[in-house]
Short mmCIF file of C-alpha atoms in Angstrom, two decimals:
data_model
loop_
_atom_site.label_atom_id
_atom_site.label_comp_id
_atom_site.label_asym_id
_atom_site.label_seq_id
_atom_site.Cartn_x
_atom_site.Cartn_y
_atom_site.Cartn_z
CA MET A 165 45.11 6.49 -81.59
CA ILE A 166 43.19 9.24 -79.78
CA TRP A 167 46.43 11.13 -79.15
CA LEU A 168 47.44 10.79 -82.82
CA SER A 169 44.05 12.04 -84.02
CA TRP A 170 44.23 15.01 -81.67
CA ARG A 171 47.80 15.82 -82.74
CA GLN A 172 46.76 15.85 -86.40
CA PHE A 173 43.78 18.07 -85.55
CA ARG A 174 45.39 20.56 -83.13
CA VAL A 175 45.84 23.41 -85.66
CA GLN A 176 42.17 23.32 -86.71
CA ALA A 177 41.12 23.10 -83.06
CA LEU A 178 43.18 26.17 -82.14
CA ALA A 179 41.72 28.17 -85.04
CA ALA A 180 38.19 27.16 -84.02
CA ALA A 181 38.86 28.13 -80.39
CA VAL A 182 40.06 31.59 -81.41
CA ALA A 183 37.04 32.11 -83.68
CA LEU A 184 34.71 30.94 -80.91
CA VAL A 185 36.22 33.36 -78.39
CA LEU A 186 35.77 36.27 -80.81
CA ALA A 187 32.19 35.22 -81.57
CA ALA A 188 31.45 34.87 -77.86
CA ALA A 189 32.76 38.37 -77.13
CA TYR A 190 30.54 39.88 -79.82
CA LEU A 191 27.44 37.88 -78.84
CA VAL A 192 27.82 38.78 -75.16
CA TYR A 193 28.03 42.45 -76.15
CA LEU A 194 25.03 42.09 -78.50
CA GLY A 195 23.02 40.22 -75.87
CA GLY A 196 23.60 42.98 -73.35
CA ASP A 197 22.59 45.63 -75.87
CA ILE A 198 19.39 43.75 -76.75
CA ARG A 199 18.52 43.41 -73.07
CA ASP A 200 18.97 47.12 -72.48
CA ALA A 201 16.71 47.90 -75.43
CA HIS A 202 14.20 45.30 -74.23
CA ASP A 203 14.05 46.90 -70.78
CA ALA A 204 13.41 50.28 -72.40
CA TYR A 205 10.70 48.74 -74.58
CA ARG A 206 8.97 47.20 -71.56
CA SER A 207 9.09 50.40 -69.53
CA GLU A 208 7.68 52.40 -72.43
CA CYS A 209 4.86 49.92 -72.94
CA ALA A 210 4.02 49.51 -69.24
CA GLY A 211 0.34 50.24 -68.60
CA ARG A 212 -0.44 50.87 -72.28
CA ALA A 213 -3.07 48.89 -74.16
CA GLY A 214 -0.99 48.78 -77.30
CA CYS A 215 2.54 49.73 -78.26
CA ALA A 216 2.87 48.48 -81.82
CA GLU A 217 5.08 51.39 -82.85
CA THR A 218 7.54 50.77 -80.00
CA GLN A 219 7.60 47.07 -80.80
CA ALA A 220 8.24 47.82 -84.47
CA ARG A 221 11.23 50.02 -83.55
CA PHE A 222 12.65 47.35 -81.26
CA ARG A 223 12.20 44.72 -83.95
CA ALA A 224 13.73 46.86 -86.70
CA ALA A 225 16.79 47.61 -84.55
CA TYR A 226 17.91 43.98 -84.30
CA GLU A 227 16.02 41.88 -86.85
CA SER A 228 18.54 42.16 -89.69
CA THR A 229 21.51 41.55 -87.41
CA LEU A 230 20.01 38.46 -85.80
CA LEU A 231 18.85 37.10 -89.15
CA PHE A 232 22.36 37.54 -90.54
CA LEU A 233 23.85 35.78 -87.51
CA ALA A 234 21.34 32.91 -87.78
CA ALA A 235 22.21 32.45 -91.46
CA GLY A 236 25.91 32.56 -90.57
CA LEU A 237 25.49 29.94 -87.87
CA GLY A 238 23.65 27.80 -90.40
CA LEU A 239 26.80 27.84 -92.53
CA VAL A 240 29.06 26.73 -89.67
CA PRO A 241 28.17 23.00 -89.91
CA ALA A 242 28.61 23.10 -93.70
CA VAL A 243 32.03 24.74 -93.30
CA LEU A 244 33.12 22.26 -90.62
CA GLY A 245 31.93 19.35 -92.73
CA THR A 246 33.83 20.74 -95.72
CA PHE A 247 37.12 21.67 -94.03
CA TRP A 248 37.20 19.19 -91.14
CA GLY A 249 35.20 16.21 -92.36
CA ALA A 250 36.03 15.88 -96.06
CA PRO A 251 39.86 15.99 -95.70
CA LEU A 252 39.90 13.82 -92.57
CA VAL A 253 40.17 10.51 -94.40
CA ALA A 254 40.55 11.64 -98.02
CA ARG A 255 43.86 13.36 -97.28
CA GLU A 256 45.35 10.19 -95.76
CA LEU A 257 44.05 7.98 -98.56
CA GLU A 258 45.41 10.43 -101.11
CA ALA A 259 48.85 10.52 -99.49
CA GLY A 260 48.92 6.82 -98.59
CA THR A 261 49.68 7.49 -94.91
CA HIS A 262 46.78 5.28 -93.82
CA ARG A 263 48.87 2.18 -94.65
CA MET A 264 51.37 3.00 -91.90
CA VAL A 265 48.62 2.96 -89.24
CA TRP A 266 46.99 -0.17 -90.61
CA ASN A 267 50.31 -2.03 -90.43
CA GLN A 268 50.33 -1.46 -86.67
CA SER A 269 47.89 -3.02 -84.21
CA VAL A 270 45.10 -0.55 -85.07
CA THR A 271 42.23 -2.02 -87.06
CA ARG A 272 40.64 -0.13 -89.94
CA GLY A 273 37.35 0.23 -88.11
CA ARG A 274 38.98 1.60 -84.97
CA TRP A 275 41.12 3.98 -87.04
CA LEU A 276 38.04 5.49 -88.69
CA LEU A 277 35.84 5.46 -85.60
CA VAL A 278 38.37 7.27 -83.39
CA LYS A 279 38.85 9.95 -86.04
CA LEU A 280 35.10 10.41 -86.32
CA LEU A 281 34.59 10.60 -82.56
CA VAL A 282 37.46 12.99 -81.76
CA VAL A 283 36.96 15.51 -84.56
CA GLY A 284 33.18 15.02 -84.75
CA ALA A 285 32.79 15.77 -81.05
CA ALA A 286 34.85 18.95 -81.52
CA ALA A 287 32.60 20.03 -84.41
CA MET A 288 29.49 19.48 -82.28
CA VAL A 289 30.97 21.35 -79.31
CA VAL A 290 31.97 24.36 -81.44
CA THR A 291 28.57 24.56 -83.15
CA GLY A 292 26.63 23.89 -79.96
CA THR A 293 28.51 26.59 -78.05
CA ALA A 294 27.94 29.15 -80.80
CA ALA A 295 24.24 28.21 -80.91
CA ALA A 296 23.91 28.52 -77.12
CA LEU A 297 25.48 31.99 -77.21
CA LEU A 298 23.22 33.15 -80.05
CA THR A 299 20.16 31.68 -78.33
CA TRP A 300 21.01 33.59 -75.16
CA ALA A 301 21.72 36.85 -76.99
CA ALA A 302 18.48 36.70 -79.01
CA ALA A 303 16.19 35.54 -76.16
CA PRO A 304 14.54 38.93 -75.43
CA PHE A 305 14.07 39.57 -79.15
CA ASP A 306 12.51 36.13 -79.69
CA GLU A 307 10.19 36.76 -76.74
CA VAL A 308 8.81 39.92 -78.39
CA VAL A 309 8.80 38.90 -82.06
CA LYS A 310 7.66 35.30 -81.50
CA ASN A 311 9.14 33.89 -84.70
CA ARG A 312 11.04 30.92 -83.29
CA PHE A 313 9.81 28.66 -86.11
CA GLY A 314 11.35 30.84 -88.81
CA THR A 315 13.52 28.90 -91.25
CA PHE A 316 16.80 30.50 -90.18
CA GLU A 317 15.84 31.14 -86.57
CA PHE A 318 14.77 27.56 -85.81
CA GLY A 319 17.96 26.11 -87.28
CA ALA A 320 20.17 28.46 -85.25
CA ARG A 321 18.68 28.05 -81.77
CA HIS A 322 19.05 25.49 -78.97
CA ILE A 323 19.96 21.89 -79.94
CA VAL A 324 19.22 21.59 -83.67
CA PRO A 325 22.58 23.09 -84.74
CA VAL A 326 24.37 20.28 -82.88
CA GLY A 327 22.53 17.74 -85.02
CA TYR A 328 23.40 19.72 -88.13
CA ALA A 329 27.09 19.66 -87.15
CA ALA A 330 27.08 15.89 -86.59
CA LEU A 331 25.43 15.24 -89.95
CA ALA A 332 27.63 17.64 -91.92
CA PHE A 333 30.81 16.24 -90.42
CA THR A 334 29.94 12.57 -90.98
CA PHE A 335 28.71 13.34 -94.49
CA GLY A 336 31.99 15.06 -95.31
CA THR A 337 34.06 12.23 -93.85
CA VAL A 338 32.17 9.55 -95.76
CA ALA A 339 32.37 11.61 -98.96
CA GLY A 340 36.14 11.70 -98.54
CA LEU A 341 36.22 7.97 -97.83
CA VAL A 342 34.27 7.19 -101.00
CA LEU A 343 35.87 9.72 -103.38
CA ARG A 344 39.41 9.34 -101.94
CA ARG A 345 40.32 12.83 -103.18
CA THR A 346 40.28 15.87 -100.91
CA LEU A 347 39.11 18.65 -103.22
CA PRO A 348 36.25 16.68 -104.87
CA ALA A 349 35.12 15.53 -101.42
CA MET A 350 35.11 19.11 -100.14
CA ALA A 351 33.09 20.30 -103.13
CA VAL A 352 30.53 17.51 -102.78
CA THR A 353 30.21 18.11 -99.03
CA LEU A 354 29.64 21.84 -99.33
CA ALA A 355 27.17 21.62 -102.22
CA GLY A 356 25.34 18.57 -100.87
CA PHE A 357 24.87 19.90 -97.36
CA LEU A 358 23.72 23.34 -98.53
CA VAL A 359 21.08 21.65 -100.68
CA PHE A 360 20.05 19.53 -97.68
CA GLN A 361 19.76 22.65 -95.50
CA PHE A 362 17.36 24.13 -98.04
CA LEU A 363 15.26 21.02 -98.61
CA PHE A 364 14.80 19.80 -95.04
CA PRO A 365 13.28 22.92 -93.42
CA ASN A 366 11.00 23.60 -96.37
CA PHE A 367 9.82 20.12 -97.29
CA VAL A 368 10.53 17.71 -94.41
CA ARG A 369 10.24 19.74 -91.20
CA PRO A 370 6.53 20.64 -91.64
CA GLY A 371 5.69 16.93 -91.97
CA LEU A 372 7.47 15.76 -88.83
CA MET A 373 4.11 16.12 -87.04
CA PRO A 374 0.57 16.30 -88.38
CA PRO A 375 -0.58 19.94 -88.45
CA GLU A 376 -3.71 21.50 -87.06
CA ARG A 377 -6.05 23.03 -89.67
CA THR A 378 -8.42 25.97 -89.61
CA THR A 379 -10.04 28.57 -91.83
CA LEU A 380 -9.45 32.28 -91.27
CA PRO A 381 -11.90 34.96 -92.47
CA MET A 382 -10.01 37.72 -94.27
CA THR A 383 -11.72 40.79 -92.92
CA ALA A 384 -10.26 44.26 -93.44
CA GLN A 385 -8.74 44.05 -89.94
CA ALA A 386 -7.17 40.64 -90.62
CA ILE A 387 -5.71 41.84 -93.93
CA ASN A 388 -4.19 44.88 -92.25
CA GLN A 389 -2.44 42.56 -89.79
CA ALA A 390 -0.85 40.52 -92.63
CA ARG A 391 2.67 41.17 -93.84
CA SER A 392 2.13 41.10 -97.60
CA LEU A 393 -0.42 40.99 -100.39
CA GLY A 394 0.16 39.45 -103.80
CA SER A 395 3.18 37.57 -105.12
CA ILE A 396 5.88 37.92 -107.73
CA GLY A 397 3.76 35.89 -110.13
CA GLY A 398 0.73 38.08 -109.52
CA GLY A 399 -1.35 35.53 -107.60
CA ALA A 400 -4.26 36.46 -105.33
CA VAL A 401 -2.49 35.53 -102.07
CA VAL A 402 -1.89 37.01 -98.66
CA GLY A 403 1.26 36.40 -96.61
CA GLY A 404 2.21 36.57 -92.96
CA VAL A 405 -1.24 36.14 -91.43
CA ARG A 406 -1.69 35.25 -87.77
CA ILE A 407 -4.21 33.01 -86.07
CA PRO A 408 -6.15 35.06 -83.47
CA ASP A 409 -6.45 32.15 -81.02
CA ALA A 410 -2.80 31.10 -81.49
CA PRO A 411 -0.74 34.17 -82.46
CA ASP A 412 2.57 32.37 -81.78
CA ALA A 413 1.75 29.36 -83.96
CA TRP A 414 3.90 28.30 -86.90
CA ILE A 415 1.85 28.46 -90.10
CA SER A 416 3.31 25.70 -92.23
CA ASP A 417 0.91 26.03 -95.17
CA LEU A 418 -1.30 28.92 -96.27
CA GLY A 419 -3.82 28.55 -99.05
CA PRO A 420 -4.85 31.20 -101.61
CA LEU A 421 -7.59 33.73 -101.02
CA ARG A 422 -10.97 32.10 -101.62
CA THR A 423 -14.47 33.49 -101.93
CA ALA A 424 -17.46 32.41 -99.84
CA ASP A 425 -18.34 29.65 -102.34
CA GLY A 426 -14.85 28.10 -102.00
CA ARG A 427 -13.44 29.28 -105.32
CA ASN A 428 -10.05 30.95 -105.68
CA LEU A 429 -10.37 34.72 -105.89
CA ASP A 430 -10.12 35.95 -109.46
CA GLU A 431 -6.81 37.75 -110.02
CA ARG A 432 -8.54 40.63 -111.82
CA ARG A 433 -10.73 41.38 -108.81
CA PHE A 434 -7.72 41.06 -106.52
CA ASN A 435 -5.59 43.38 -108.65
CA ALA A 436 -8.44 45.90 -108.89
CA CYS A 437 -8.49 46.18 -105.08
CA LEU A 438 -4.71 46.21 -104.95
CA ASP A 439 -4.09 48.83 -107.66
CA SER A 440 -7.17 51.09 -107.61
CA PRO A 441 -9.42 50.46 -104.58
CA PRO A 442 -12.44 52.72 -103.98
CA ARG A 443 -11.43 55.65 -101.82
CA ALA A 444 -12.65 55.09 -98.27
CA GLY A 445 -10.06 57.03 -96.31
CA ALA A 446 -9.14 53.88 -94.40
CA THR A 447 -6.03 53.66 -92.25
CA GLY A 448 -3.84 50.67 -91.44
CA THR A 449 -1.12 48.80 -93.32
CA PHE A 450 -3.10 48.35 -96.53
CA GLY A 451 -5.75 51.05 -96.04
CA ASP A 452 -8.40 51.18 -98.76
CA THR A 453 -7.13 47.93 -100.28
CA ALA A 454 -7.94 46.07 -97.05
CA VAL A 455 -11.46 47.56 -97.03
CA CYS A 456 -11.99 46.60 -100.68
CA LEU A 457 -10.87 42.99 -100.14
CA GLY A 458 -12.76 42.75 -96.84
CA LYS A 459 -16.04 43.40 -98.66
CA LEU A 460 -15.49 40.30 -100.84
CA ARG A 461 -16.04 37.93 -97.86
CA LEU A 462 -12.77 36.09 -98.39
CA HIS A 463 -11.11 33.36 -96.34
CA VAL A 464 -7.91 31.28 -96.37
CA ALA A 465 -7.23 27.68 -95.33
CA VAL A 466 -4.35 27.37 -92.87
CA ALA A 467 -2.25 24.44 -91.64
CA TYR A 468 -0.34 25.30 -88.47
CA HIS A 469 1.58 23.94 -85.50
CA PRO A 470 0.90 25.42 -82.02
CA ALA A 471 3.79 27.19 -80.31
CA ASP A 472 3.98 24.53 -77.57
CA ARG A 473 5.31 22.06 -80.17
CA TYR A 474 8.56 23.99 -80.49
CA TRP A 475 10.64 21.66 -78.31
CA ALA A 476 8.99 18.59 -79.80
CA PHE A 477 10.18 19.77 -83.23
CA GLN A 478 13.65 20.58 -81.84
CA TRP A 479 14.06 17.06 -80.46
CA ALA A 480 12.48 15.36 -83.48
CA GLU A 481 14.67 17.18 -86.00
CA THR A 482 17.84 16.64 -83.96
CA ALA A 483 16.98 12.93 -83.68
CA VAL A 484 16.63 12.72 -87.48
CA TYR A 485 20.05 14.32 -87.98
CA LEU A 486 21.72 12.06 -85.44
CA ALA A 487 20.07 8.98 -86.95
CA LEU A 488 21.31 9.94 -90.42
CA SER A 489 24.77 10.52 -88.94
CA GLY A 490 24.68 7.04 -87.40
CA LEU A 491 23.78 5.51 -90.75
CA LEU A 492 26.66 7.34 -92.42
CA VAL A 493 29.08 6.12 -89.72
CA ALA A 494 27.86 2.53 -90.20
CA PHE A 495 28.30 2.83 -93.96
CA GLY A 496 31.78 4.29 -93.49
CA LEU A 497 32.85 1.43 -91.21
CA TRP A 498 31.55 -1.10 -93.74
CA ARG A 499 33.29 0.71 -96.58
CA VAL A 500 36.70 1.01 -94.93
CA ARG A 501 36.72 -2.68 -93.97
CA ARG A 502 35.65 -4.10 -97.34
CA ARG A 503 36.39 -1.63 -100.14
CA VAL A 504 39.41 0.49 -99.14
CA THR A 505 42.83 -0.99 -99.86
#
């Protein structure tokens, strides 16, 4: 049964191997380039109190590329689930070839389980290898930028992508088992897993552990260190702040700007500082706007996770994915024994 499953899967395995070799060649080249740039960055910053400009150049040189690669790696499990998982059983049920195997000595449960193990293990190996290569290539960049908890970055580093691959593949296989048609199963797998990849990091991941909480005063200096002011809807908010005592922490929730009495800052006062602040000749990212807002004695409430929780989150999230995969496998075994004829 293992030999038969492998024989049916050999074309997909060969295509994946070729794609992995090409990806490895590019990532090894990119990793070497990043390391050369990182060495230059360190030598330029040696003995200097601050080198924000050099860091900004190093970040700008690779940020878009690595973000694109992380997003691409996030699609790999969805693609494998769609093109490997969904047709795995649905194609045989559609063509009726499953009856030939069942008329031999192979039980239905063993037939499904061997297919899941052989092809599922290949999906996890392909995704895990790609993730390991990207993690290695991006290591110097991650060390400088310290954004390992970013939505795309976290899902494309270390062991989490392996869990994603297991879940996407089992989801696709079970969808094919239930729908019994290849194309509908592929469509459901792709759409369903993409929705899951959006919902889990944004709504489930922050709650895997209880966060720490603090209040940050929004002085002119703190505002100048933020990444953004305002929002598309025009709210009085600040984005991309950092905690002075824990600059590498993951901020999972950031409240609106509040005044000293605890009330939300009025949007008119916020917009007045944003659009026409009093001229003070201030420098920095937001200049006079930061000075204007700093005089209002503002603060924000922050929920965050310290940087040393990174591996705890990696293991916890991977465990969730593997547990969900196990439940899908159990459901599939029950389904094929009782409902599939």
